[in-house]
Short mmCIF file of C-alpha atoms in Angstrom, two decimals:
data_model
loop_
_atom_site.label_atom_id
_atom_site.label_comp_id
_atom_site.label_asym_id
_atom_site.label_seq_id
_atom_site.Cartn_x
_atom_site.Cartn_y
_atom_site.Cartn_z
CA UNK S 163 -30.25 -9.41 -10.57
CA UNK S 164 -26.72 -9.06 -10.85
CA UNK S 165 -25.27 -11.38 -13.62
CA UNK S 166 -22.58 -14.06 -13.45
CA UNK S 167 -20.35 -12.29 -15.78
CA UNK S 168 -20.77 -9.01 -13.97
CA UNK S 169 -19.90 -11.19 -10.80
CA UNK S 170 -17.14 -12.01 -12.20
CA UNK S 171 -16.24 -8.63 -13.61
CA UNK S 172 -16.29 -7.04 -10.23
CA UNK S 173 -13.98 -10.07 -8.52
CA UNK S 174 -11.03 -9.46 -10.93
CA UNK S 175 -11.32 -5.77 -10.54
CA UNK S 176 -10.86 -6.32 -6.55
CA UNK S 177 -8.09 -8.99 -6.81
CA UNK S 178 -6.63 -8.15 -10.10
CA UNK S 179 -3.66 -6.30 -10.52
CA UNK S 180 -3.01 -2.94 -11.54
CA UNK S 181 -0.06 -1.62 -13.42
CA UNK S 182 3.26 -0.90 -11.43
CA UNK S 183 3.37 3.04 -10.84
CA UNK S 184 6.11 5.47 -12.25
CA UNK S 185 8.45 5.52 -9.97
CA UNK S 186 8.24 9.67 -9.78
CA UNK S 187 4.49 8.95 -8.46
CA UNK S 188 6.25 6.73 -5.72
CA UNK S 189 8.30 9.71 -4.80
CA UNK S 190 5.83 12.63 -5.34
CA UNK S 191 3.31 10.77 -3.00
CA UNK S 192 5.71 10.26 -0.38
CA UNK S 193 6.73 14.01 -0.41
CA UNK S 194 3.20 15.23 -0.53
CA UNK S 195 2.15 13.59 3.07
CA UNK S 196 5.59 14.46 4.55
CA UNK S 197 4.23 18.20 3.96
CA UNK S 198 1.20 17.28 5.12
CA UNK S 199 2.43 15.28 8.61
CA UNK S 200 4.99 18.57 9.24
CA UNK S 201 2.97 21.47 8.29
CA UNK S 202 0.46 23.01 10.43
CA UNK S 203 -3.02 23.37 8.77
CA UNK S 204 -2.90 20.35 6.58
CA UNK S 205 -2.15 17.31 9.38
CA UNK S 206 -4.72 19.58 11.59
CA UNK S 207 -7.37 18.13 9.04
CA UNK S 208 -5.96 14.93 7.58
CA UNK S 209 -4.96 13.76 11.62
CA UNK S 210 -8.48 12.64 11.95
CA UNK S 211 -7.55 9.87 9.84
CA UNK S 212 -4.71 9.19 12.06
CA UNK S 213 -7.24 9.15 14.96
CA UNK S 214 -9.49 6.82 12.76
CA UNK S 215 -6.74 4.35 13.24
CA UNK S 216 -5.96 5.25 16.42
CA UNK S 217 -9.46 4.09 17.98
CA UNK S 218 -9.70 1.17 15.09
CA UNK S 219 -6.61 0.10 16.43
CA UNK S 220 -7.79 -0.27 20.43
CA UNK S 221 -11.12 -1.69 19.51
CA UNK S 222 -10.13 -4.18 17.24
CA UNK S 223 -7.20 -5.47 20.08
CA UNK S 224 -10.05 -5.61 22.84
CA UNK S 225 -12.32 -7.83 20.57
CA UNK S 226 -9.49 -10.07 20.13
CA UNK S 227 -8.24 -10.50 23.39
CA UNK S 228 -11.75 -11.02 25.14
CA UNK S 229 -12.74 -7.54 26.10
CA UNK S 230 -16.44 -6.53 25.45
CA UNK S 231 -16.09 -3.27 23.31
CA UNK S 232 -18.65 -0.28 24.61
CA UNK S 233 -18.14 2.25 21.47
CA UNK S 234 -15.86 4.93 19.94
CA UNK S 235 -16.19 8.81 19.69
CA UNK S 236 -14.27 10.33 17.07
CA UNK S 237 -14.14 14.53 17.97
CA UNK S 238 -13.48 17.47 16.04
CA UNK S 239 -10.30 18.08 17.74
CA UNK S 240 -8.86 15.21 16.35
CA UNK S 241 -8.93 13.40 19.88
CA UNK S 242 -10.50 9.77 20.18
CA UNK S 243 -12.02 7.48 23.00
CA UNK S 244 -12.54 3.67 22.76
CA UNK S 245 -14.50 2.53 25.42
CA UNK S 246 -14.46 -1.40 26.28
CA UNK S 247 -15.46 -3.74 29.69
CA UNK S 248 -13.59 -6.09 31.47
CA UNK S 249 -10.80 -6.68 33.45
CA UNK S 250 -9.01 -3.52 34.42
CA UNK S 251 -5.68 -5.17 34.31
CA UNK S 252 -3.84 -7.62 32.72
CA UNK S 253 -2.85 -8.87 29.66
CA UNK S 254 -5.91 -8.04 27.61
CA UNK S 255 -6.02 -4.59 29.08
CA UNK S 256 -2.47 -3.75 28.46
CA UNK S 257 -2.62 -4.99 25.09
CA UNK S 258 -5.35 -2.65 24.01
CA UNK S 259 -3.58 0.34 25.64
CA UNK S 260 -0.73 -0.44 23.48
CA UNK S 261 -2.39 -0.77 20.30
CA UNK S 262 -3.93 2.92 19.27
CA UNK S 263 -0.43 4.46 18.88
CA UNK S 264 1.14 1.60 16.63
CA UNK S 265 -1.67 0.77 14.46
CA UNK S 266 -1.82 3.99 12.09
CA UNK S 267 2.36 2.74 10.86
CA UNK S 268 0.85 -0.79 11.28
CA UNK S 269 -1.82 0.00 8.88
CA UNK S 270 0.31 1.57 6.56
CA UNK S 271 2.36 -1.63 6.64
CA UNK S 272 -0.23 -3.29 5.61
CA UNK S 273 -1.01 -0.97 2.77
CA UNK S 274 2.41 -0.95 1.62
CA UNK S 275 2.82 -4.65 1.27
CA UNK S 276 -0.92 -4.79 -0.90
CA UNK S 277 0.78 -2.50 -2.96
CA UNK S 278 3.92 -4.25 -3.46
CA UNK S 279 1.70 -6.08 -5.06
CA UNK S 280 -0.13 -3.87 -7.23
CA UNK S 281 -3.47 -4.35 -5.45
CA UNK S 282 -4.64 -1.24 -5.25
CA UNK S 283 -8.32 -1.88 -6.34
CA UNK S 284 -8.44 -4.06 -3.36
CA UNK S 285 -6.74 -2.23 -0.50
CA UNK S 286 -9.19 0.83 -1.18
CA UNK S 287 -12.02 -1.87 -0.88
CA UNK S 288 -10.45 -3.10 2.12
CA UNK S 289 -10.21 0.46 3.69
CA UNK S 290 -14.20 0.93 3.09
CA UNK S 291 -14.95 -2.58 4.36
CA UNK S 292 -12.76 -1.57 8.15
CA UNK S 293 -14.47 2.05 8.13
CA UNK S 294 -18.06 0.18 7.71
CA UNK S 295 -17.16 -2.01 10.34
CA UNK S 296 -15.75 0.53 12.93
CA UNK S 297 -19.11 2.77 12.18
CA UNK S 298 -21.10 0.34 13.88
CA UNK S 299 -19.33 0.86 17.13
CA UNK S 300 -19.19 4.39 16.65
CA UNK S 301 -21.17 6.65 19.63
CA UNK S 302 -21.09 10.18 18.52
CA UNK S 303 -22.42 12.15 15.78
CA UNK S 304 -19.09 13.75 14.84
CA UNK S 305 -17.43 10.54 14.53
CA UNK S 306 -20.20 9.16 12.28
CA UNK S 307 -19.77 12.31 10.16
CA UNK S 308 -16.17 11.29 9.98
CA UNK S 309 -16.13 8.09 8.89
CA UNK S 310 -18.89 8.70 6.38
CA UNK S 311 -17.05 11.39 4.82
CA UNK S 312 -13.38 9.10 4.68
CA UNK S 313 -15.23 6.04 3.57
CA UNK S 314 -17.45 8.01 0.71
CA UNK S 315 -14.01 9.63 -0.71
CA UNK S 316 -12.15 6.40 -1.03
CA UNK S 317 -15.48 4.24 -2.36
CA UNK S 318 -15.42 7.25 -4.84
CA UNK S 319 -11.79 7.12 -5.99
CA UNK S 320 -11.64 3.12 -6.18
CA UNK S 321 -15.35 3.19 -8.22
CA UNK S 322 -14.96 6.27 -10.27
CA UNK S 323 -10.90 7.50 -10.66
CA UNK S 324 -8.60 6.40 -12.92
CA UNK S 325 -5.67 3.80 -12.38
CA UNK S 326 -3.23 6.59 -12.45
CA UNK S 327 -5.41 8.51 -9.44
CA UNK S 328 -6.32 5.91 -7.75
CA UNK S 329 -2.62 4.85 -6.93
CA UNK S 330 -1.77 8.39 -6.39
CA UNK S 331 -4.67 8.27 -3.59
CA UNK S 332 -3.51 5.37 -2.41
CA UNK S 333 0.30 5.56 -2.11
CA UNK S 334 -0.06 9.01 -0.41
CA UNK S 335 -2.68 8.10 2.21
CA UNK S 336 0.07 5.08 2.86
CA UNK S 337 2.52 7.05 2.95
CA UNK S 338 0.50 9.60 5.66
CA UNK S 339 -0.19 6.68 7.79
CA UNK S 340 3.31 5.57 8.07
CA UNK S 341 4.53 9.00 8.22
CA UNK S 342 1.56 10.04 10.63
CA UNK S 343 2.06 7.49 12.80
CA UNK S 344 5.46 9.68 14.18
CA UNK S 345 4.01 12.87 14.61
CA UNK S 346 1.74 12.07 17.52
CA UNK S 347 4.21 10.22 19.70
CA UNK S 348 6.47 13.12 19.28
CA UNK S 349 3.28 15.61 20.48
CA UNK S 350 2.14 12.83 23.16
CA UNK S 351 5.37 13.35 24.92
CA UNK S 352 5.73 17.01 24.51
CA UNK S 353 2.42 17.45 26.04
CA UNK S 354 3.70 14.73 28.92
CA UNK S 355 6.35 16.90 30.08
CA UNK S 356 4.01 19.49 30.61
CA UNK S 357 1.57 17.57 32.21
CA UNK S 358 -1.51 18.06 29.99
CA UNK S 359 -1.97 14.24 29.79
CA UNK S 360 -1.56 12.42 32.61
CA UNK S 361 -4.01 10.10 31.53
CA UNK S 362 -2.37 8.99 28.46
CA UNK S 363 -2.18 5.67 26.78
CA UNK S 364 1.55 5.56 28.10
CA UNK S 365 1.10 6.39 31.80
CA UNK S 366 -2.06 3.97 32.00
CA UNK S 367 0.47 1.64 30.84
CA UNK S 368 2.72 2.83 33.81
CA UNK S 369 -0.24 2.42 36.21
CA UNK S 370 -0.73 -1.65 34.91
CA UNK S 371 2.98 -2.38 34.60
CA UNK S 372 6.19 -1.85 36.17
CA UNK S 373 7.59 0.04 33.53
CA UNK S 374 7.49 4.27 33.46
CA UNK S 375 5.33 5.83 30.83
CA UNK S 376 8.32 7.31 29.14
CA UNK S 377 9.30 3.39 28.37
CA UNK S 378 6.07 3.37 26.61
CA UNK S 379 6.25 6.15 24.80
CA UNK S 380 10.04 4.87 23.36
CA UNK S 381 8.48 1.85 22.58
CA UNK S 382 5.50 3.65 20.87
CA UNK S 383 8.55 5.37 18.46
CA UNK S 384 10.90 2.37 17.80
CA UNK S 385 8.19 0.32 16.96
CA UNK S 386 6.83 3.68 14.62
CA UNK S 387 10.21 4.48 13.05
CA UNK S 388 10.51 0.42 12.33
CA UNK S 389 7.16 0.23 10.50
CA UNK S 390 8.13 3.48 9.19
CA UNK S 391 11.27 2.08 7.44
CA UNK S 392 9.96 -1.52 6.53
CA UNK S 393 6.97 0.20 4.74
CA UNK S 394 9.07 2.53 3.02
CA UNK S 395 11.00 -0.58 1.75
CA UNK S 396 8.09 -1.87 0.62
CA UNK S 397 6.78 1.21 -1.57
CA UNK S 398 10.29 1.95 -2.53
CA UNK S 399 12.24 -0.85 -3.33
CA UNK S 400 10.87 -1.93 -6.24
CA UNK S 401 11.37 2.08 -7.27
CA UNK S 402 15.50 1.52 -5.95
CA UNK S 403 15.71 -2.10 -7.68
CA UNK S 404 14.57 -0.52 -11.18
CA UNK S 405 17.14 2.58 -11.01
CA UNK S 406 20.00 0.93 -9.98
CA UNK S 407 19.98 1.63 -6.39
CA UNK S 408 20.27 -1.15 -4.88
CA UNK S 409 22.53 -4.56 -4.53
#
């Protein structure tokens, strides 16, 4: 039996508040997943959490807006699928095409206003608590593998690391998922123009809605480079306010 003290134990470690980070670790995180969205070999691993998002981000938009949700396969080449029933057009429809490229920065916005806060205890916990709930729907054993692997490593770091790691952990994988969230609409185009995807989320968009994919894919980065800058505020600001940088 667990105790009422060590009930209460564990609920100020989730909501309680952690020191406020050196402001070098603010910096040093942010330049660590800038190497790793623009260099080669690193985002070809650390993408899959990208993709993680991704498919979170399309399944999660199809529960809401009515849309019965089949499964998601995660592969090893960093490429998703989100499978989900009803209508083929529409709002709903349209809606969940849109989501998988905004949520990674949308995430990361997220992330970056719980630690504006200082809550990093609880935005790890929250990042387990979405990966256990998106392994449910997941169809393949690759993308079971994945998720089991991402959600072990952060239970691990929140349970086990220090203060000091865990908001080194957490402001970088913020930082990649604001960061990351560029990268592939940049690649998604590329590939467009030479026709290896005509059956991306943009030109399905295309097919549903008056608009051309290439519409869709600018609105995929402004919407990215906004999140991008509002979440940087958010990390950095405090950083800016307490060196003079700003006002």
């Amino acid at each position: 039996m667990v105790s009422i003290d060590g009930l209460t134990d564990l609920w100020e470690r989730l909501l309680g508040a952690q020191p406020d980070p050196p402001p070098l670790l603010v910096l040093l995180t942010a330049v660590v997943a800038l190497v790793v969205v623009s260099t080669r070999l690193p985002w070809r691993i650390a993408r899959n959490a990208i993709t993680i998002a991704h498919e979170g981000g399309h399944a999660l938009v199809a529960l809401l807006t009515g849309r019965k949700l089949r499964g998601i396969r995660l592969h090893s080449d960093t490429s998703g699928l989100t499978l989900s029933a009803g209508r083929p057009t529409g709002p709903g429809m349209i809606l969940t095409l849109l989501a998988g490229y905004l949520a990674p920065p949308l995430v990361g916005l997220a992330g970056a206003w719980l630690l504006g806060g200082n809550r990093i205890t609880l935005l790890l916990w929250v990042a387990v608590a979405l990966l256990l709930a998106m392994l449910v729907m997941i169809r393949n054993v690759f993308g079971v593998l994945s998720l089991l692997v991402t959600g072990g490593v952060v239970l691990a770091v929140s349970w086990y690391a220090t203060p000091q790691v865990q908001a080194a952990f957490a402001y970088t994988g913020v930082w990649f998922l604001l960061l990351g969230g560029v990268r592939p609409v940049v690649e998604l185009q590329r590939l467009r123009s030479r026709g290896r995807m005509p059956a991306s989320d943009a030109d399905q968009l295309a097919g549903l809605t008056p608009l051309p994919a290439f519409f869709w894919v600018t609105v995929f980065a402004l919407v990215n480079l906004a999140t991008l800058v509002a979440g940087a505020l958010l990390l950095a600001g405090p950083m800016l306010t307490d060196t003079g940088l700003t006002g």
